[in-house]
XYZ file of C-alpha atoms in Angstrom:
623
model
C 18.652 -95.161 -99.023
C 16.496 -93.636 -101.767
C 17.527 -96.412 -104.133
C 16.564 -98.991 -101.495
C 13.101 -97.474 -101.105
C 12.652 -97.220 -104.851
C 13.473 -100.916 -105.141
C 10.936 -101.786 -102.384
C 8.231 -99.704 -104.082
C 8.903 -101.319 -107.452
C 8.810 -104.802 -105.906
C 5.484 -104.014 -104.226
C 4.084 -102.647 -107.491
C 5.211 -105.743 -109.430
C 3.503 -107.969 -106.853
C 0.323 -105.942 -107.324
C 0.616 -106.236 -111.128
C 0.990 -110.011 -110.753
C -2.177 -110.176 -108.634
C -4.212 -108.019 -111.016
C -3.143 -109.472 -114.370
C -4.919 -112.716 -113.429
C -8.330 -111.060 -113.425
C -8.276 -107.934 -115.648
C -7.793 -107.301 -119.353
C -4.534 -106.230 -120.966
C -6.043 -102.781 -121.545
C -6.857 -102.380 -117.845
C -3.397 -103.623 -116.887
C -1.908 -100.859 -119.012
C -4.091 -98.300 -117.210
C -3.019 -99.690 -113.806
C 0.663 -99.384 -114.769
C 0.058 -95.855 -116.040
C -1.644 -94.922 -112.745
C 1.369 -96.214 -110.795
C 3.765 -94.130 -112.874
C 1.513 -91.068 -112.624
C 1.329 -91.391 -108.806
C 5.125 -91.767 -108.575
C 5.577 -88.593 -110.598
C 2.904 -86.619 -108.694
C 4.322 -87.500 -105.239
C 7.978 -87.211 -106.243
C 10.012 -85.608 -103.461
C 7.246 -85.911 -100.858
C 7.916 -87.779 -97.608
C 5.701 -89.344 -94.938
C 6.119 -88.601 -91.231
C 8.210 -91.776 -90.991
C 10.684 -90.394 -93.528
C 9.647 -92.880 -96.209
C 8.913 -91.625 -99.730
C 5.203 -90.743 -99.859
C 4.577 -93.074 -102.800
C 4.957 -96.025 -100.399
C 1.511 -95.225 -98.974
C -0.623 -95.137 -102.159
C 1.123 -98.254 -103.450
C 0.422 -100.060 -100.158
C -3.242 -98.940 -100.254
C -3.556 -100.150 -103.843
C -2.082 -103.493 -102.760
C -4.706 -103.861 -100.016
C -7.441 -103.003 -102.527
C -6.064 -105.520 -105.032
C -5.088 -108.426 -102.791
C -7.073 -108.237 -99.551
C -10.271 -106.691 -100.922
C -9.919 -108.227 -104.408
C -11.441 -105.254 -106.238
C -11.170 -104.425 -109.929
C -9.047 -102.131 -112.089
C -10.674 -98.750 -111.403
C -10.586 -99.043 -107.578
C -6.912 -100.041 -107.775
C -6.185 -97.063 -110.018
C -8.100 -94.760 -107.641
C -6.106 -96.173 -104.720
C -2.843 -95.221 -106.461
C -4.223 -91.705 -107.008
C -6.292 -91.157 -103.860
C -4.005 -88.439 -102.397
C -2.958 -86.781 -105.649
C -5.600 -84.032 -105.686
C -5.272 -83.313 -101.972
C -1.455 -83.235 -101.803
C -0.198 -82.210 -105.259
C -0.868 -79.640 -107.965
C -2.996 -82.022 -110.046
C -6.797 -81.635 -110.136
C -9.794 -83.916 -110.474
C -10.076 -82.807 -114.105
C -6.511 -83.982 -114.743
C -7.461 -87.410 -113.383
C -10.723 -87.451 -115.327
C -8.921 -86.705 -118.609
C -6.325 -89.453 -118.043
C -8.358 -92.187 -116.353
C -12.051 -91.453 -116.929
C -15.126 -90.333 -114.978
C -15.357 -93.435 -112.772
C -11.832 -93.113 -111.395
C -12.326 -89.341 -110.980
C -15.461 -89.970 -108.903
C -13.688 -92.430 -106.607
C -10.770 -90.040 -106.088
C -13.129 -87.115 -105.425
C -14.828 -89.049 -102.608
C -11.406 -89.752 -101.087
C -10.409 -86.068 -101.299
C -11.121 -84.108 -98.115
C -12.670 -80.645 -98.191
C -10.059 -77.902 -98.137
C -12.027 -74.632 -98.069
C -12.250 -74.567 -94.266
C -16.054 -74.401 -94.263
C -17.721 -77.329 -92.517
C -21.338 -78.079 -91.627
C -20.442 -79.759 -88.329
C -16.685 -80.390 -88.137
C -13.939 -81.379 -90.542
C -13.942 -84.992 -89.368
C -17.713 -85.483 -89.337
C -18.169 -83.793 -92.718
C -15.568 -86.120 -94.211
C -17.411 -89.133 -92.799
C -20.673 -87.888 -94.300
C -18.990 -87.255 -97.644
C -17.786 -90.851 -97.745
C -21.082 -92.360 -96.648
C -23.039 -90.325 -99.167
C -20.916 -91.891 -101.920
C -22.843 -95.151 -101.629
C -25.681 -93.547 -103.587
C -23.381 -94.419 -106.503
C -21.663 -97.584 -105.266
C -19.692 -98.948 -102.339
C -16.163 -99.043 -103.757
C -15.103 -95.626 -102.447
C -15.805 -96.774 -98.885
C -13.682 -99.866 -99.453
C -10.763 -97.803 -100.761
C -11.058 -95.498 -97.752
C -10.963 -98.506 -95.426
C -7.804 -99.694 -97.196
C -6.319 -96.211 -96.766
C -7.161 -96.192 -93.049
C -5.849 -99.746 -92.584
C -2.417 -98.840 -93.979
C -2.353 -95.668 -91.877
C -3.019 -97.803 -88.801
C -0.302 -100.272 -89.793
C 2.201 -97.419 -89.931
C 0.870 -95.392 -86.984
C 4.038 -95.917 -84.944
C 5.759 -93.072 -86.784
C 3.180 -90.519 -85.600
C 3.416 -88.449 -82.362
C 1.214 -89.656 -79.463
C -1.521 -87.013 -79.892
C -1.883 -87.924 -83.575
C -1.940 -91.593 -82.682
C -4.817 -90.947 -80.287
C -6.786 -88.944 -82.880
C -6.379 -91.501 -85.644
C -6.971 -94.461 -83.322
C -10.109 -92.793 -81.916
C -11.518 -92.218 -85.416
C -10.765 -95.830 -86.273
C -12.501 -97.146 -83.162
C -15.586 -95.041 -83.560
C -16.086 -94.996 -87.324
C -13.883 -97.159 -89.507
C -13.946 -100.413 -87.507
C -17.776 -100.252 -87.174
C -18.004 -99.527 -90.899
C -15.805 -102.545 -91.690
C -18.023 -104.585 -89.381
C -21.189 -103.474 -91.181
C -19.650 -104.389 -94.530
C -18.757 -107.854 -93.250
C -14.984 -107.234 -93.461
C -14.228 -109.231 -90.323
C -10.458 -109.482 -90.812
C -10.056 -105.757 -91.400
C -12.364 -104.913 -88.499
C -10.348 -107.094 -86.099
C -7.011 -105.680 -87.251
C -8.261 -102.092 -86.970
C -9.618 -102.683 -83.459
C -6.382 -104.196 -82.228
C -4.102 -101.622 -83.820
C -6.250 -98.885 -82.327
C -6.111 -100.548 -78.901
C -2.357 -100.967 -79.210
C -1.776 -97.238 -79.769
C -4.491 -95.919 -77.434
C -3.605 -98.140 -74.465
C -0.145 -99.632 -75.136
C 0.383 -100.916 -71.595
C -2.972 -102.691 -71.422
C -2.450 -104.065 -74.917
C 0.943 -105.537 -74.020
C -0.356 -106.872 -70.706
C -3.286 -108.713 -72.305
C -1.070 -109.927 -75.167
C 1.253 -111.557 -72.629
C -1.709 -113.196 -70.870
C -2.975 -114.564 -74.189
C 0.462 -115.981 -75.011
C 0.599 -117.616 -71.560
C -2.888 -119.015 -72.169
C -1.807 -120.489 -75.490
C 1.105 -122.327 -73.843
C -1.003 -123.523 -70.910
C -3.779 -124.986 -73.067
C -1.656 -126.167 -75.982
C -1.591 -129.860 -75.028
C -5.271 -130.270 -74.226
C -6.394 -128.294 -77.303
C -4.108 -130.474 -79.408
C -5.828 -133.588 -78.009
C -9.298 -132.072 -78.442
C -8.756 -131.043 -82.067
C -7.132 -134.420 -82.850
C -10.210 -136.219 -81.566
C -12.445 -133.990 -83.709
C -10.316 -134.830 -86.769
C -10.704 -138.532 -86.015
C -14.503 -138.163 -85.854
C -14.578 -136.306 -89.172
C -12.162 -138.663 -90.910
C -14.370 -141.654 -90.039
C -17.159 -139.872 -91.914
C -14.813 -138.941 -94.797
C -15.434 -135.260 -94.182
C -12.704 -132.985 -95.538
C -12.189 -130.215 -92.972
C -9.567 -128.103 -91.260
C -9.663 -128.066 -87.451
C -7.725 -125.522 -85.401
C -7.907 -123.435 -82.240
C -7.964 -119.665 -82.578
C -7.353 -117.355 -79.616
C -9.336 -114.157 -79.380
C -7.256 -111.006 -80.002
C -6.368 -108.543 -77.203
C -9.105 -106.000 -77.963
C -11.843 -108.658 -77.937
C -10.657 -109.916 -74.535
C -10.334 -106.375 -73.163
C -13.853 -105.481 -74.321
C -15.292 -108.547 -72.581
C -13.372 -107.649 -69.412
C -14.831 -104.132 -69.495
C -18.356 -105.365 -70.157
C -18.424 -108.041 -67.463
C -16.032 -106.581 -64.897
C -14.208 -109.929 -64.798
C -10.465 -110.403 -64.891
C -8.688 -112.235 -67.716
C -8.880 -115.679 -66.111
C -12.655 -115.454 -65.640
C -13.475 -114.491 -69.233
C -15.077 -117.589 -70.795
C -14.126 -118.870 -74.242
C -10.895 -116.945 -74.655
C -10.392 -119.131 -77.692
C -12.655 -120.991 -80.127
C -12.156 -124.172 -82.107
C -12.820 -123.668 -85.812
C -14.016 -126.477 -88.090
C -13.867 -125.363 -91.724
C -15.211 -127.959 -94.140
C -14.979 -128.182 -97.920
C -18.255 -128.206 -99.849
C -18.648 -127.547 -103.557
C -22.443 -127.336 -103.467
C -23.701 -124.289 -101.541
C -27.121 -125.928 -101.090
C -25.492 -128.874 -99.272
C -23.608 -126.710 -96.744
C -26.298 -126.723 -94.082
C -26.782 -130.498 -94.293
C -23.053 -131.101 -93.960
C -22.711 -128.636 -91.063
C -25.546 -130.381 -89.199
C -24.024 -133.774 -89.973
C -20.746 -132.603 -88.389
C -22.693 -131.304 -85.390
C -24.507 -134.623 -85.041
C -21.293 -136.659 -85.148
C -19.541 -134.382 -82.659
C -22.374 -134.589 -80.134
C -22.099 -138.385 -80.318
C -18.441 -138.124 -79.360
C -18.659 -135.240 -76.852
C -21.230 -134.043 -74.341
C -23.126 -130.975 -75.508
C -23.890 -128.032 -73.226
C -27.663 -127.503 -72.906
C -28.799 -124.341 -74.716
C -25.246 -123.972 -76.057
C -26.219 -123.678 -79.729
C -26.299 -120.498 -81.805
C -27.448 -121.073 -85.378
C -26.172 -118.445 -87.821
C -26.731 -120.772 -90.812
C -30.418 -120.054 -91.343
C -30.401 -116.506 -89.981
C -27.035 -114.867 -90.546
C -25.926 -111.694 -88.806
C -26.738 -108.330 -90.379
C -23.170 -108.145 -91.735
C -23.509 -111.519 -93.470
C -21.721 -113.693 -90.878
C -22.657 -117.383 -91.144
C -21.639 -120.299 -88.931
C -23.014 -122.904 -86.538
C -21.842 -122.515 -82.923
C -21.987 -125.288 -80.348
C -20.383 -125.827 -76.931
C -18.809 -129.254 -76.288
C -17.196 -130.802 -73.218
C -13.571 -131.795 -73.789
C -11.869 -134.740 -72.074
C -10.148 -132.299 -69.737
C -13.424 -131.026 -68.267
C -13.618 -127.710 -70.175
C -16.547 -126.442 -72.201
C -15.180 -125.559 -75.647
C -16.899 -123.236 -78.107
C -16.805 -124.808 -81.580
C -17.657 -122.975 -84.803
C -18.683 -125.087 -87.818
C -18.409 -123.255 -91.172
C -17.862 -124.017 -94.833
C -14.872 -122.613 -96.708
C -17.263 -120.285 -98.537
C -18.732 -119.026 -95.260
C -15.263 -118.314 -93.842
C -14.272 -116.465 -96.995
C -17.483 -114.431 -96.893
C -17.054 -113.775 -93.169
C -13.641 -112.271 -93.843
C -14.295 -110.136 -96.932
C -18.051 -109.596 -96.628
C -19.523 -107.364 -99.280
C -16.789 -108.160 -101.825
C -17.001 -111.942 -101.388
C -19.630 -112.404 -104.091
C -19.303 -110.074 -107.023
C -22.706 -110.696 -108.583
C -24.342 -107.376 -109.346
C -27.536 -108.286 -107.483
C -25.551 -109.299 -104.371
C -23.561 -106.060 -104.267
C -26.752 -104.071 -104.883
C -28.382 -105.801 -101.896
C -25.484 -104.801 -99.610
C -25.684 -101.227 -100.878
C -29.440 -101.040 -100.307
C -29.091 -102.411 -96.766
C -26.406 -99.872 -95.924
C -28.277 -97.050 -97.626
C -31.432 -97.796 -95.642
C -29.455 -97.547 -92.400
C -27.988 -94.200 -93.394
C -31.392 -92.903 -94.481
C -32.848 -93.848 -91.110
C -30.146 -91.848 -89.360
C -31.716 -88.696 -90.862
C -28.656 -86.522 -91.064
C -29.362 -83.025 -89.809
C -27.243 -79.969 -90.407
C -26.057 -79.607 -86.822
C -26.614 -83.104 -85.449
C -23.802 -83.502 -82.934
C -24.828 -87.146 -82.367
C -24.173 -88.121 -85.984
C -21.000 -90.116 -85.397
C -22.451 -91.810 -82.279
C -25.525 -92.884 -84.245
C -23.404 -94.221 -87.112
C -21.186 -96.174 -84.741
C -24.189 -97.617 -82.912
C -25.839 -98.587 -86.194
C -22.753 -100.241 -87.683
C -21.223 -101.931 -84.634
C -23.937 -104.501 -84.311
C -23.443 -107.287 -81.830
C -26.903 -108.336 -82.896
C -29.675 -110.623 -81.781
C -32.389 -111.873 -84.094
C -35.967 -111.617 -82.817
C -39.215 -112.345 -84.627
C -42.686 -110.973 -85.193
C -45.607 -113.403 -84.612
C -45.788 -114.054 -88.367
C -42.117 -115.110 -88.479
C -40.429 -111.988 -89.830
C -36.931 -111.653 -88.365
C -35.519 -108.369 -87.082
C -31.894 -107.683 -86.168
C -31.543 -105.620 -82.990
C -28.456 -104.753 -80.949
C -27.753 -106.993 -77.998
C -29.517 -105.511 -74.956
C -32.378 -104.030 -76.999
C -35.846 -103.877 -75.442
C -39.389 -104.405 -76.639
C -39.518 -100.616 -77.138
C -36.640 -100.889 -79.629
C -38.591 -103.625 -81.389
C -41.687 -101.406 -81.519
C -39.818 -98.459 -83.050
C -38.108 -100.795 -85.523
C -41.513 -101.956 -86.780
C -42.902 -98.404 -87.106
C -42.580 -95.118 -85.252
C -46.370 -95.032 -84.624
C -46.181 -98.401 -82.865
C -43.267 -97.209 -80.764
C -45.015 -93.964 -79.860
C -48.138 -95.716 -78.558
C -46.600 -98.953 -77.228
C -48.509 -99.998 -74.106
C -47.362 -103.571 -73.484
C -45.497 -106.454 -75.093
C -46.111 -110.160 -75.413
C -42.767 -111.965 -75.472
C -43.064 -115.630 -76.412
C -46.773 -115.296 -75.606
C -46.222 -113.886 -72.102
C -47.414 -110.405 -71.113
C -44.396 -108.168 -70.469
C -43.415 -104.551 -69.996
C -42.269 -102.704 -73.108
C -39.045 -102.009 -71.191
C -38.168 -105.724 -71.080
C -34.807 -106.705 -72.573
C -35.085 -109.133 -75.470
C -33.155 -112.365 -75.965
C -32.088 -114.013 -79.203
C -35.018 -115.882 -80.767
C -37.803 -114.113 -78.848
C -41.165 -113.798 -80.570
C -42.435 -110.294 -79.829
C -45.841 -108.691 -80.224
C -46.546 -105.067 -79.284
C -49.906 -103.891 -77.948
C -50.712 -100.231 -78.658
C -53.095 -97.669 -77.227
C -53.698 -94.231 -78.776
C -53.863 -92.746 -75.284
C -50.343 -93.961 -74.453
C -47.474 -91.567 -75.214
C -43.697 -91.644 -74.608
C -42.507 -91.053 -71.068
C -39.222 -89.355 -70.229
C -37.789 -92.548 -68.737
C -38.278 -94.351 -72.066
C -34.976 -92.778 -73.135
C -33.224 -95.090 -70.666
C -34.749 -98.187 -72.303
C -33.966 -97.746 -75.990
C -30.674 -98.593 -77.709
C -31.397 -98.217 -81.414
C -30.872 -94.978 -83.288
C -34.486 -95.208 -84.504
C -35.844 -95.262 -80.976
C -33.431 -92.673 -79.616
C -33.952 -90.397 -82.613
C -37.750 -90.507 -82.354
C -37.758 -89.782 -78.612
C -35.267 -86.953 -79.063
C -37.513 -85.331 -81.671
C -40.696 -86.054 -79.706
C -39.525 -84.412 -76.495
C -37.740 -81.658 -78.414
C -41.040 -80.593 -79.976
C -42.803 -80.345 -76.633
C -43.173 -76.969 -75.018
C -40.355 -76.373 -72.568
C -41.609 -76.212 -68.968
C -41.665 -72.786 -67.396
C -41.193 -74.150 -63.911
C -39.975 -76.980 -61.742
C -42.071 -78.812 -59.178
C -40.673 -79.227 -55.707
C -39.728 -82.874 -55.211
C -40.409 -82.637 -51.478
C -44.070 -81.611 -51.520
C -45.225 -82.599 -55.077
C -47.755 -79.798 -55.672
C -50.846 -80.485 -57.776
C -52.743 -77.909 -59.891
C -55.524 -76.393 -57.825
C -53.633 -76.530 -54.504
C -52.467 -73.390 -52.731
C -48.990 -72.874 -54.130
C -46.186 -70.322 -54.242
C -43.163 -69.940 -56.491
C -39.477 -69.250 -55.877
C -37.187 -67.972 -58.624
C -34.027 -70.082 -58.758
C -30.523 -69.003 -59.822
C -31.058 -70.414 -63.333
C -34.101 -68.174 -63.809
C -36.594 -71.036 -63.585
C -39.415 -70.946 -61.057
C -39.914 -73.792 -58.590
C -43.466 -74.339 -57.361
C -44.145 -75.441 -53.758
C -47.234 -76.074 -51.698
C -47.727 -73.148 -49.341
C -47.439 -75.482 -46.348
C -44.238 -77.113 -47.673
C -41.447 -77.092 -45.066
C -38.885 -76.358 -47.784
C -40.914 -73.348 -48.958
C -41.220 -72.040 -45.386
C -37.459 -72.313 -44.952
C -36.787 -70.581 -48.278
C -39.226 -67.786 -47.425
C -37.227 -67.054 -44.279
C -33.949 -66.832 -46.205
C -34.809 -65.741 -49.749
C -38.063 -63.857 -49.431
C -37.235 -61.594 -52.367
C -37.357 -64.578 -54.740
C -41.027 -65.352 -53.959
C -43.438 -64.912 -56.893
C -47.097 -65.632 -57.509
C -47.752 -68.397 -60.042
C -50.705 -69.653 -62.068
C -50.414 -73.413 -61.767
C -53.144 -74.689 -64.076
C -54.008 -78.263 -64.935
C -53.170 -79.735 -68.349
C -55.255 -82.452 -69.969
C -52.224 -84.557 -70.957
C -50.380 -84.417 -67.611
C -51.208 -86.606 -64.624
C -49.811 -86.166 -61.113
C -49.228 -89.247 -58.997
C -51.073 -89.291 -55.649
C -51.644 -91.852 -52.894
C -54.629 -92.248 -50.615
C -55.235 -94.516 -47.629
C -58.710 -95.899 -46.922
C -59.823 -97.398 -43.590
C -63.076 -99.371 -43.805
C -65.224 -102.191 -42.426
C -65.063 -105.212 -44.708
C -68.052 -106.256 -46.794
C -68.756 -107.865 -50.148
C -67.813 -105.688 -53.182
C -66.204 -102.976 -51.011
C -62.994 -102.915 -53.053
C -64.916 -102.917 -56.320
C -66.933 -99.858 -55.214
C -63.776 -97.944 -54.270
C -62.048 -98.771 -57.563
C -65.095 -97.684 -59.562
C -64.895 -94.187 -58.060
C -61.524 -93.785 -59.745
C -61.726 -95.838 -62.913
C -65.381 -95.667 -63.898
C -66.453 -92.262 -62.622
C -63.359 -90.278 -63.638
C -61.761 -92.632 -66.214
C -58.408 -92.724 -64.423
C -55.967 -95.625 -64.093
C -54.758 -97.120 -60.815
C -50.988 -97.623 -60.775
C -50.672 -99.480 -57.495
C -53.105 -101.039 -55.014
C -52.337 -102.688 -51.673
C -55.067 -103.987 -49.372
C -55.017 -105.995 -46.156
C -57.976 -107.183 -44.071
C -57.520 -108.146 -40.429
C -60.497 -108.919 -38.189
C -62.863 -107.418 -40.789
C -60.990 -104.092 -40.781
C -59.661 -103.094 -44.217
C -56.546 -100.997 -44.759
C -56.178 -100.072 -48.428
C -53.605 -97.851 -50.157
C -54.079 -96.791 -53.783
C -51.747 -94.870 -56.078
C -53.140 -93.196 -59.208
C -52.747 -90.122 -61.358
C -54.986 -87.021 -61.273
C -55.112 -83.875 -63.359
C -55.826 -81.520 -60.465
C -56.385 -81.180 -56.747
C -60.125 -80.724 -57.387
C -60.199 -84.128 -59.094
C -58.478 -85.675 -56.082
C -60.994 -84.047 -53.731
C -63.860 -85.406 -55.840
C -62.454 -88.933 -55.538
C -62.021 -88.549 -51.777
C -65.584 -87.311 -51.360
C -67.053 -90.182 -53.378
C -65.022 -92.860 -51.581
C -65.885 -91.304 -48.174
C -69.619 -91.904 -48.647
C -69.213 -95.547 -49.670
C -70.911 -97.873 -47.221
C -68.363 -99.122 -44.686
C -65.668 -96.493 -45.310
C -64.563 -94.794 -42.103
C -61.677 -92.597 -43.201
C -59.861 -91.404 -46.366
C -56.432 -89.781 -46.090
C -54.220 -88.192 -48.721
C -50.680 -89.458 -48.213
C -47.465 -87.657 -49.092
C -46.038 -89.095 -52.321
């Protein structure tokens, strides 16, 4: 058995050597071979949970780094050695002496802390250690993704609780990271392997439904793709055309999001058109030519276009999406991409090796991590990272044409905080495509957004329900965290206002709840829990308004409403939140809702409205 495994390891290593010798020097090939031999020696006698010799794992990781990620000599060497320091007697200095500082750095990033002292937790500290490595370059993250991918491919040998832990980490950190780096193929495989081990029954169930779907639609998709090929051949366009069914996790996620069953999930497959084009500058023209010819042959769904050619996704994804009506009466989603785009969509950051291109990816990722503002005991760290990296994005625009990527479902508030925290803090209204809108309005792809600010406007507690981005959530968390904690609660039944006659009751949590003295709840509490009654000083605060409603009965006349409004807005500089008025037979019934600082302010408003010509009665209504 040992001989069999040794033969398999050697065959895998020789395949790796064959891949690498095409693109590295003879000197680097010698170093790669030396690293393989060193790893074999270091891990000699060690076994994985599956019973396989341990060396199988580093060789497999190195193969992913070499073949699937197409990295250079030092990352491949580091992949061979990535577990040596953690699991054997060798040290980073041993690796540095044999293979140089660069390899030693990459291995050190891959080596988990072992002193038992962690800022937050072992897992989160390891994530932070990896992410911080991009201040140097991005290769260590790619090696770690290769390491995690092979672990997921061999997860079946682990006990169920370990499977859940590793699958959970993959879902929440590694798949989003692969997504952010544009590694679509790795992201998809990680998601599905994680789903398979977390929810094996659901995974198998959806897999069977997909297979049934493939058989059911095979004939009509064959006819549809054949007709597309005919259209392209007439134009002498060299392209591959094929149908691709969405994987189980993608279908499951859509089912969870929409609440629909499998049969009601639209576009369970897509038709891919991948065309050859040697000139990158001609790709857009050729893609649009294909689109034009297809829409002459098939009906196009109105508003069914998504153009990722001009404005690609944050992770680099490019394609042109259109929905066409097949002969069988089905709307089909068709993706039009060049071979270069498909290659880039699959291997993202490593697709183009130019130094300036890689540097741009690093800077984009670094700016995201900087914005997360890691804090020593930030328990939301991993949630913020996942939210930042797993971007099902929409592109929206400022009035001057600058594009911003925001997560799907983001609001105008998210947009405001993305522009600048000061704009978010004082956002009063939005103009979306020129139309006045609330800052809580959800944005759609392509919206043009303008934010109106007011220095007197400040975040409200309910804003936290209307932001999705880590920038917005982080700012609001800090903003409300810096505010003085309230010393009391206000009774939701009677809504006391500073200046009214009030009384307090000490609750079980030690907080004091303030009631009006005539509040029915307070009267009931006094009869049962009289010992909890305390006197309170309920003073007004300049930055806090209390919502009140008044009802006015009056005889109609010209400018009556204007005079009543002026008592509130002009005399006391307060805003009216709601106004309802109805006039029947010259009798006016008007209800106004507005905010006041104190009961005295409310009384002043009542007195001034009461003496207006035509006003018969002013009542304060319960909120």
